[in-house]
């Protein structure tokens, strides 16, 4: 189908990403001035994995845009089991103006978008978390001004959705993205190649830096995420055994630029991937990130709605 969707970070060109971020800042300043979903138009939200921030920020954001958030119970719907992804999509796109889906396989989300007459938004898959990245980039803009030229170090499980999304969205914004994790926990060569391709057009870059101290040296932004992403719970003990040196401690933050900000998409495990003094300390911007999910998602919903009608 020809409507635009937001399935992975590089679905937006650098110019489009900048446009969406500028719109997010505007919607944050004037939360109730834009009502593209007035009617109210319905946005379907489906969660196959746990959620707090995503459900809350989409529901609140959809309401602020004048729309109605319809929660479709992923377990009851049994997407891909009880009915095919294609058939579910053909039903939902007759009811909703947009579909927001958190699920496991990126291929299923791609399948939905391929069959949908309305925009589909990735609310996290095993491979990408692009809405979080829009919120994160908005947060960095607020604290640092320009994005292009900044250096960000992502520490921990670089092979997870957040590592991939940082590579793609960060280089789209012209940032230098360093991923630092134990062997076997860095993004694929394919992801680095794609980020390198994007960086070549924006002045950004992507690199793997094994040593966490070297990764944070000169960094403007220090980022981490849980070491055990949703769906990886049975690998918990193996992961805890290897990730220790990548824990974001006060010493590690002290090795970054003095005005570096610290980010975490949450949920956070204090004393594990991040020290309590760091996440609760003055350089942490995690609550801004969580709030900015709403503003960023309002912007992408508005932008996609306008594209779908153009
Ligand atoms: N990498 C984490 C992100 C949580 C928002 C996960 O997939 O569980």
mmCIF file of C-alpha atoms and ligand atoms in Angstrom:
data_model
loop_
_atom_site.group_PDB
_atom_site.id
_atom_site.type_symbol
_atom_site.label_atom_id
_atom_site.label_comp_id
_atom_site.label_asym_id
_atom_site.label_seq_id
_atom_site.Cartn_x
_atom_site.Cartn_y
_atom_site.Cartn_z
ATOM 1 C CA UNK A 1 0.000 0.000 0.000
ATOM 2 C CA UNK A 2 1.265 3.473 -0.667
ATOM 3 C CA UNK A 3 0.652 5.237 2.656
ATOM 4 C CA UNK A 4 3.767 6.115 4.668
ATOM 5 C CA UNK A 5 4.477 4.148 7.840
ATOM 6 C CA UNK A 6 7.146 4.468 10.539
ATOM 7 C CA UNK A 7 8.660 1.018 10.923
ATOM 8 C CA UNK A 8 12.336 1.776 11.481
ATOM 9 C CA UNK A 9 14.406 4.877 12.117
ATOM 10 C CA UNK A 10 15.690 5.223 8.564
ATOM 11 C CA UNK A 11 12.144 5.424 7.203
ATOM 12 C CA UNK A 12 12.653 9.165 7.748
ATOM 13 C CA UNK A 13 15.223 10.995 5.631
ATOM 14 C CA UNK A 14 17.445 13.479 7.481
ATOM 15 C CA UNK A 15 15.207 16.354 6.329
ATOM 16 C CA UNK A 16 12.051 14.507 7.370
ATOM 17 C CA UNK A 17 13.487 13.620 10.761
ATOM 18 C CA UNK A 18 14.371 17.284 11.342
ATOM 19 C CA UNK A 19 10.825 18.266 10.278
ATOM 20 C CA UNK A 20 9.254 15.776 12.711
ATOM 21 C CA UNK A 21 11.510 16.919 15.570
ATOM 22 C CA UNK A 22 10.695 20.580 14.909
ATOM 23 C CA UNK A 23 6.996 19.678 14.913
ATOM 24 C CA UNK A 24 7.460 17.781 18.205
ATOM 25 C CA UNK A 25 9.010 20.872 19.804
ATOM 26 C CA UNK A 26 6.096 22.968 18.535
ATOM 27 C CA UNK A 27 3.502 20.509 19.814
ATOM 28 C CA UNK A 28 5.255 20.455 23.169
ATOM 29 C CA UNK A 29 5.028 24.241 23.375
ATOM 30 C CA UNK A 30 1.376 24.299 22.248
ATOM 31 C CA UNK A 31 -0.063 20.915 23.271
ATOM 32 C CA UNK A 32 -3.711 21.534 22.437
ATOM 33 C CA UNK A 33 -3.429 23.756 19.361
ATOM 34 C CA UNK A 34 -3.215 20.956 16.812
ATOM 35 C CA UNK A 35 -6.091 18.514 16.481
ATOM 36 C CA UNK A 36 -5.485 16.496 13.296
ATOM 37 C CA UNK A 37 -7.309 13.497 14.809
ATOM 38 C CA UNK A 38 -10.407 15.536 15.704
ATOM 39 C CA UNK A 39 -13.592 13.647 15.040
ATOM 40 C CA UNK A 40 -12.398 11.815 17.063
ATOM 41 C CA UNK A 41 -10.480 9.556 14.707
ATOM 42 C CA UNK A 42 -9.408 6.259 16.231
ATOM 43 C CA UNK A 43 -5.832 5.031 16.582
ATOM 44 C CA UNK A 44 -5.508 1.298 17.313
ATOM 45 C CA UNK A 45 -2.775 0.321 19.780
ATOM 46 C CA UNK A 46 -1.675 -3.299 20.111
ATOM 47 C CA UNK A 47 0.863 -4.542 22.654
ATOM 48 C CA UNK A 48 2.310 -8.041 22.467
ATOM 49 C CA UNK A 49 5.037 -7.155 25.000
ATOM 50 C CA UNK A 50 4.844 -5.286 28.333
ATOM 51 C CA UNK A 51 4.428 -1.512 28.262
ATOM 52 C CA UNK A 52 4.100 1.512 30.512
ATOM 53 C CA UNK A 53 5.537 4.604 28.807
ATOM 54 C CA UNK A 54 4.473 3.615 25.318
ATOM 55 C CA UNK A 55 0.836 2.923 26.142
ATOM 56 C CA UNK A 56 0.539 5.960 28.429
ATOM 57 C CA UNK A 57 2.254 8.393 26.050
ATOM 58 C CA UNK A 58 0.385 7.207 22.948
ATOM 59 C CA UNK A 59 -2.982 7.287 24.734
ATOM 60 C CA UNK A 60 -2.353 10.764 26.179
ATOM 61 C CA UNK A 61 -0.904 12.033 22.893
ATOM 62 C CA UNK A 62 -3.789 10.695 20.794
ATOM 63 C CA UNK A 63 -6.242 12.422 23.170
ATOM 64 C CA UNK A 64 -4.320 15.708 22.885
ATOM 65 C CA UNK A 65 -4.535 15.428 19.079
ATOM 66 C CA UNK A 66 -8.327 15.155 19.360
ATOM 67 C CA UNK A 67 -8.405 11.409 18.657
ATOM 68 C CA UNK A 68 -9.437 8.241 20.434
ATOM 69 C CA UNK A 69 -6.994 5.528 21.523
ATOM 70 C CA UNK A 70 -8.401 2.036 21.011
ATOM 71 C CA UNK A 71 -6.505 -0.640 22.932
ATOM 72 C CA UNK A 72 -6.614 -3.936 21.056
ATOM 73 C CA UNK A 73 -5.635 -6.789 23.352
ATOM 74 C CA UNK A 74 -2.816 -8.566 21.548
ATOM 75 C CA UNK A 75 -3.407 -11.783 23.499
ATOM 76 C CA UNK A 76 -7.117 -11.904 22.610
ATOM 77 C CA UNK A 77 -6.493 -10.954 19.003
ATOM 78 C CA UNK A 78 -3.817 -13.654 18.608
ATOM 79 C CA UNK A 79 -2.238 -11.917 15.650
ATOM 80 C CA UNK A 80 -0.415 -14.363 13.422
ATOM 81 C CA UNK A 81 -1.902 -17.303 15.352
ATOM 82 C CA UNK A 82 -5.685 -16.977 15.398
ATOM 83 C CA UNK A 83 -5.664 -14.827 12.259
ATOM 84 C CA UNK A 84 -2.924 -13.864 9.851
ATOM 85 C CA UNK A 85 -1.236 -10.482 10.186
ATOM 86 C CA UNK A 86 -2.712 -9.569 6.794
ATOM 87 C CA UNK A 87 -6.301 -10.376 7.822
ATOM 88 C CA UNK A 88 -5.991 -8.539 11.141
ATOM 89 C CA UNK A 89 -4.679 -5.521 9.259
ATOM 90 C CA UNK A 90 -7.526 -5.612 6.724
ATOM 91 C CA UNK A 91 -9.972 -5.477 9.636
ATOM 92 C CA UNK A 92 -8.221 -2.826 11.699
ATOM 93 C CA UNK A 93 -7.512 -0.391 8.873
ATOM 94 C CA UNK A 94 -11.297 -0.134 8.298
ATOM 95 C CA UNK A 95 -11.716 0.981 11.926
ATOM 96 C CA UNK A 96 -8.661 3.074 12.644
ATOM 97 C CA UNK A 97 -6.838 6.016 11.097
ATOM 98 C CA UNK A 98 -3.473 4.640 12.252
ATOM 99 C CA UNK A 99 -2.190 1.433 13.847
ATOM 100 C CA UNK A 100 0.467 1.378 16.590
ATOM 101 C CA UNK A 101 1.991 -2.055 17.235
ATOM 102 C CA UNK A 102 4.545 -3.350 19.764
ATOM 103 C CA UNK A 103 5.566 -6.856 18.850
ATOM 104 C CA UNK A 104 8.482 -9.266 18.480
ATOM 105 C CA UNK A 105 9.386 -9.831 14.830
ATOM 106 C CA UNK A 106 10.056 -6.820 12.625
ATOM 107 C CA UNK A 107 8.925 -8.983 9.686
ATOM 108 C CA UNK A 108 5.392 -9.096 11.119
ATOM 109 C CA UNK A 109 5.285 -5.318 11.429
ATOM 110 C CA UNK A 110 6.521 -5.017 7.836
ATOM 111 C CA UNK A 111 3.785 -7.464 6.821
ATOM 112 C CA UNK A 112 1.169 -5.313 8.539
ATOM 113 C CA UNK A 113 2.395 -2.169 6.806
ATOM 114 C CA UNK A 114 2.374 -3.965 3.465
ATOM 115 C CA UNK A 115 -1.325 -4.758 3.898
ATOM 116 C CA UNK A 116 -2.457 -1.547 5.587
ATOM 117 C CA UNK A 117 -4.245 1.360 3.952
ATOM 118 C CA UNK A 118 -3.424 3.492 7.012
ATOM 119 C CA UNK A 119 -0.042 4.380 8.589
ATOM 120 C CA UNK A 120 1.521 1.739 10.852
ATOM 121 C CA UNK A 121 3.834 2.849 13.675
ATOM 122 C CA UNK A 122 6.500 0.698 15.320
ATOM 123 C CA UNK A 123 5.992 0.885 19.083
ATOM 124 C CA UNK A 124 9.057 -1.418 19.579
ATOM 125 C CA UNK A 125 10.083 -4.660 17.962
ATOM 126 C CA UNK A 126 13.015 -6.969 18.640
ATOM 127 C CA UNK A 127 14.982 -4.933 16.081
ATOM 128 C CA UNK A 128 14.039 -1.253 16.475
ATOM 129 C CA UNK A 129 12.467 1.291 18.828
ATOM 130 C CA UNK A 130 12.160 4.342 16.558
ATOM 131 C CA UNK A 131 9.577 6.278 18.628
ATOM 132 C CA UNK A 132 11.970 6.209 21.583
ATOM 133 C CA UNK A 133 14.694 7.645 19.368
ATOM 134 C CA UNK A 134 12.511 10.555 18.260
ATOM 135 C CA UNK A 135 11.892 11.310 21.947
ATOM 136 C CA UNK A 136 15.601 10.947 22.724
ATOM 137 C CA UNK A 137 16.680 13.236 19.893
ATOM 138 C CA UNK A 138 14.090 15.809 20.986
ATOM 139 C CA UNK A 139 15.534 15.600 24.506
ATOM 140 C CA UNK A 140 19.102 16.099 23.266
ATOM 141 C CA UNK A 141 17.989 19.067 21.150
ATOM 142 C CA UNK A 142 16.472 20.625 24.274
ATOM 143 C CA UNK A 143 19.636 20.162 26.322
ATOM 144 C CA UNK A 144 22.305 20.701 23.663
ATOM 145 C CA UNK A 145 20.728 22.707 20.835
ATOM 146 C CA UNK A 146 22.013 21.185 17.591
ATOM 147 C CA UNK A 147 22.259 17.420 17.120
ATOM 148 C CA UNK A 148 24.712 17.299 14.226
ATOM 149 C CA UNK A 149 28.301 16.824 15.325
ATOM 150 C CA UNK A 150 27.510 15.558 18.831
ATOM 151 C CA UNK A 151 29.037 12.289 20.033
ATOM 152 C CA UNK A 152 26.877 9.695 21.795
ATOM 153 C CA UNK A 153 28.124 6.508 23.453
ATOM 154 C CA UNK A 154 25.669 3.630 23.899
ATOM 155 C CA UNK A 155 26.861 1.155 26.538
ATOM 156 C CA UNK A 156 25.591 -2.361 27.184
ATOM 157 C CA UNK A 157 23.523 -4.548 24.883
ATOM 158 C CA UNK A 158 24.310 -2.865 21.586
ATOM 159 C CA UNK A 159 22.664 -5.717 19.707
ATOM 160 C CA UNK A 160 19.198 -4.852 21.017
ATOM 161 C CA UNK A 161 16.527 -2.679 19.425
ATOM 162 C CA UNK A 162 17.940 0.450 21.092
ATOM 163 C CA UNK A 163 21.472 -0.123 19.755
ATOM 164 C CA UNK A 164 20.148 -0.514 16.206
ATOM 165 C CA UNK A 165 17.852 2.478 16.506
ATOM 166 C CA UNK A 166 20.648 4.677 17.885
ATOM 167 C CA UNK A 167 22.846 3.741 14.927
ATOM 168 C CA UNK A 168 20.210 4.634 12.346
ATOM 169 C CA UNK A 169 18.488 7.617 13.977
ATOM 170 C CA UNK A 170 21.711 9.082 15.372
ATOM 171 C CA UNK A 171 23.532 9.039 12.045
ATOM 172 C CA UNK A 172 20.391 10.417 10.340
ATOM 173 C CA UNK A 173 20.728 13.379 12.735
ATOM 174 C CA UNK A 174 24.431 13.765 11.818
ATOM 175 C CA UNK A 175 25.683 12.458 15.166
ATOM 176 C CA UNK A 176 28.697 10.261 15.884
ATOM 177 C CA UNK A 177 27.413 7.061 17.462
ATOM 178 C CA UNK A 178 29.716 4.743 19.380
ATOM 179 C CA UNK A 179 28.371 1.365 20.462
ATOM 180 C CA UNK A 180 30.196 -0.372 23.294
ATOM 181 C CA UNK A 181 29.295 -3.830 24.550
ATOM 182 C CA UNK A 182 30.799 -7.251 25.171
ATOM 183 C CA UNK A 183 31.699 -9.504 22.222
ATOM 184 C CA UNK A 184 28.542 -10.781 20.595
ATOM 185 C CA UNK A 185 26.446 -7.879 21.874
ATOM 186 C CA UNK A 186 27.036 -5.285 19.168
ATOM 187 C CA UNK A 187 24.824 -4.532 16.154
ATOM 188 C CA UNK A 188 25.231 -6.584 12.987
ATOM 189 C CA UNK A 189 27.644 -5.613 10.208
ATOM 190 C CA UNK A 190 24.565 -4.853 8.117
ATOM 191 C CA UNK A 191 23.384 -2.275 10.687
ATOM 192 C CA UNK A 192 26.801 -0.616 10.824
ATOM 193 C CA UNK A 193 26.929 -0.563 7.025
ATOM 194 C CA UNK A 194 23.502 1.104 6.824
ATOM 195 C CA UNK A 195 24.467 3.644 9.489
ATOM 196 C CA UNK A 196 27.716 4.352 7.633
ATOM 197 C CA UNK A 197 25.751 4.936 4.434
ATOM 198 C CA UNK A 198 23.467 7.414 6.215
ATOM 199 C CA UNK A 199 26.400 9.088 7.968
ATOM 200 C CA UNK A 200 28.104 9.644 4.617
ATOM 201 C CA UNK A 201 25.207 11.943 3.679
ATOM 202 C CA UNK A 202 24.849 13.752 7.033
ATOM 203 C CA UNK A 203 28.398 13.995 8.395
ATOM 204 C CA UNK A 204 27.548 11.473 11.110
ATOM 205 C CA UNK A 205 29.409 8.243 11.840
ATOM 206 C CA UNK A 206 28.972 4.865 13.515
ATOM 207 C CA UNK A 207 31.610 2.815 15.265
ATOM 208 C CA UNK A 208 32.015 -0.103 17.659
ATOM 209 C CA UNK A 209 34.307 0.758 20.570
ATOM 210 C CA UNK A 210 34.852 -2.239 22.843
ATOM 211 C CA UNK A 211 36.422 -0.447 25.809
ATOM 212 C CA UNK A 212 33.681 1.435 27.709
ATOM 213 C CA UNK A 213 36.115 4.113 28.945
ATOM 214 C CA UNK A 214 37.317 4.800 25.398
ATOM 215 C CA UNK A 215 33.687 4.864 24.230
ATOM 216 C CA UNK A 216 32.659 7.614 26.648
ATOM 217 C CA UNK A 217 35.819 9.731 26.243
ATOM 218 C CA UNK A 218 34.708 13.051 24.725
ATOM 219 C CA UNK A 219 31.058 11.953 24.585
ATOM 220 C CA UNK A 220 28.267 14.526 24.880
ATOM 221 C CA UNK A 221 25.661 11.869 25.565
ATOM 222 C CA UNK A 222 26.019 8.601 27.514
ATOM 223 C CA UNK A 223 23.236 6.076 26.940
ATOM 224 C CA UNK A 224 22.348 2.704 28.339
ATOM 225 C CA UNK A 225 19.418 0.295 28.379
ATOM 226 C CA UNK A 226 18.502 -2.868 30.243
ATOM 227 C CA UNK A 227 20.872 -5.774 29.593
ATOM 228 C CA UNK A 228 17.878 -8.103 29.371
ATOM 229 C CA UNK A 229 15.400 -6.913 26.786
ATOM 230 C CA UNK A 230 11.820 -8.151 26.731
ATOM 231 C CA UNK A 231 11.859 -11.669 25.323
ATOM 232 C CA UNK A 232 15.449 -12.370 26.493
ATOM 233 C CA UNK A 233 14.591 -13.222 30.090
ATOM 234 C CA UNK A 234 15.901 -16.785 29.830
ATOM 235 C CA UNK A 235 19.383 -15.408 29.004
ATOM 236 C CA UNK A 236 19.472 -13.296 32.182
ATOM 237 C CA UNK A 237 22.274 -15.110 34.009
ATOM 238 C CA UNK A 238 24.558 -15.397 30.954
ATOM 239 C CA UNK A 239 24.079 -11.715 30.241
ATOM 240 C CA UNK A 240 24.642 -10.540 33.821
ATOM 241 C CA UNK A 241 27.926 -12.485 33.805
ATOM 242 C CA UNK A 242 29.418 -10.515 30.885
ATOM 243 C CA UNK A 243 27.968 -6.996 31.004
ATOM 244 C CA UNK A 244 29.487 -5.790 34.311
ATOM 245 C CA UNK A 245 32.255 -3.529 32.869
ATOM 246 C CA UNK A 246 29.629 -1.666 30.795
ATOM 247 C CA UNK A 247 27.581 -0.596 33.813
ATOM 248 C CA UNK A 248 27.165 3.196 33.783
ATOM 249 C CA UNK A 249 28.909 4.162 37.027
ATOM 250 C CA UNK A 250 29.859 7.629 38.298
ATOM 251 C CA UNK A 251 33.483 6.906 37.204
ATOM 252 C CA UNK A 252 32.394 6.155 33.671
ATOM 253 C CA UNK A 253 30.259 9.302 33.478
ATOM 254 C CA UNK A 254 33.210 11.326 34.836
ATOM 255 C CA UNK A 255 35.234 10.127 31.834
ATOM 256 C CA UNK A 256 32.734 11.702 29.394
ATOM 257 C CA UNK A 257 32.517 15.450 28.674
ATOM 258 C CA UNK A 258 31.825 17.392 31.895
ATOM 259 C CA UNK A 259 28.460 18.574 30.542
ATOM 260 C CA UNK A 260 27.459 15.165 29.160
ATOM 261 C CA UNK A 261 23.864 14.088 29.638
ATOM 262 C CA UNK A 262 22.888 10.542 30.612
ATOM 263 C CA UNK A 263 19.985 8.761 28.940
ATOM 264 C CA UNK A 264 18.045 5.562 29.583
ATOM 265 C CA UNK A 265 14.807 4.612 27.824
ATOM 266 C CA UNK A 266 13.556 2.829 30.999
ATOM 267 C CA UNK A 267 12.655 0.566 32.697
ATOM 268 C CA UNK A 268 15.970 0.862 34.577
ATOM 269 C CA UNK A 269 17.624 -1.513 36.994
ATOM 270 C CA UNK A 270 19.607 0.561 39.481
ATOM 271 C CA UNK A 271 22.909 -0.999 40.443
ATOM 272 C CA UNK A 272 22.848 -3.188 37.334
ATOM 273 C CA UNK A 273 23.219 -1.361 33.976
ATOM 274 C CA UNK A 274 23.222 2.046 35.695
ATOM 275 C CA UNK A 275 24.200 3.251 39.175
ATOM 276 C CA UNK A 276 21.464 4.849 41.268
ATOM 277 C CA UNK A 277 23.651 7.988 41.744
ATOM 278 C CA UNK A 278 23.850 8.351 37.971
ATOM 279 C CA UNK A 279 20.213 7.831 36.994
ATOM 280 C CA UNK A 280 19.053 9.956 39.933
ATOM 281 C CA UNK A 281 21.914 12.459 39.549
ATOM 282 C CA UNK A 282 22.166 15.899 37.921
ATOM 283 C CA UNK A 283 23.328 14.703 34.484
ATOM 284 C CA UNK A 284 20.389 12.335 34.021
ATOM 285 C CA UNK A 285 17.622 13.425 31.624
ATOM 286 C CA UNK A 286 15.574 10.224 31.792
ATOM 287 C CA UNK A 287 12.320 11.832 32.921
ATOM 288 C CA UNK A 288 12.514 14.337 30.059
ATOM 289 C CA UNK A 289 12.964 11.408 27.701
ATOM 290 C CA UNK A 290 9.905 9.675 29.126
ATOM 291 C CA UNK A 291 7.787 12.835 28.827
ATOM 292 C CA UNK A 292 9.048 13.511 25.325
ATOM 293 C CA UNK A 293 7.650 10.207 24.098
ATOM 294 C CA UNK A 294 4.254 11.942 24.042
ATOM 295 C CA UNK A 295 5.419 15.002 22.127
ATOM 296 C CA UNK A 296 7.522 13.014 19.649
ATOM 297 C CA UNK A 297 4.752 10.493 18.979
ATOM 298 C CA UNK A 298 2.208 13.279 18.519
ATOM 299 C CA UNK A 299 4.554 14.687 15.897
ATOM 300 C CA UNK A 300 5.004 11.427 13.980
ATOM 301 C CA UNK A 301 1.243 10.722 14.112
ATOM 302 C CA UNK A 302 0.479 14.230 12.846
ATOM 303 C CA UNK A 303 3.135 14.006 10.141
ATOM 304 C CA UNK A 304 1.950 10.590 8.925
ATOM 305 C CA UNK A 305 -1.664 11.735 8.994
ATOM 306 C CA UNK A 306 -0.792 14.679 6.772
ATOM 307 C CA UNK A 307 1.244 12.461 4.404
ATOM 308 C CA UNK A 308 -1.644 9.962 4.189
ATOM 309 C CA UNK A 309 -3.993 12.765 3.142
ATOM 310 C CA UNK A 310 -1.573 14.497 0.744
HETATM 311 N N1 LIG B 1 15.673 -2.925 24.862
HETATM 312 C C1 LIG B 1 14.536 -2.820 25.737
HETATM 313 C C2 LIG B 1 13.841 -1.515 25.537
HETATM 314 C C3 LIG B 1 12.716 -1.254 26.511
HETATM 315 C C4 LIG B 1 11.938 0.006 26.223
HETATM 316 C C5 LIG B 1 13.591 -3.977 25.470
HETATM 317 O O1 LIG B 1 13.364 -4.314 24.313
HETATM 318 O O2 LIG B 1 13.068 -4.544 26.435
#
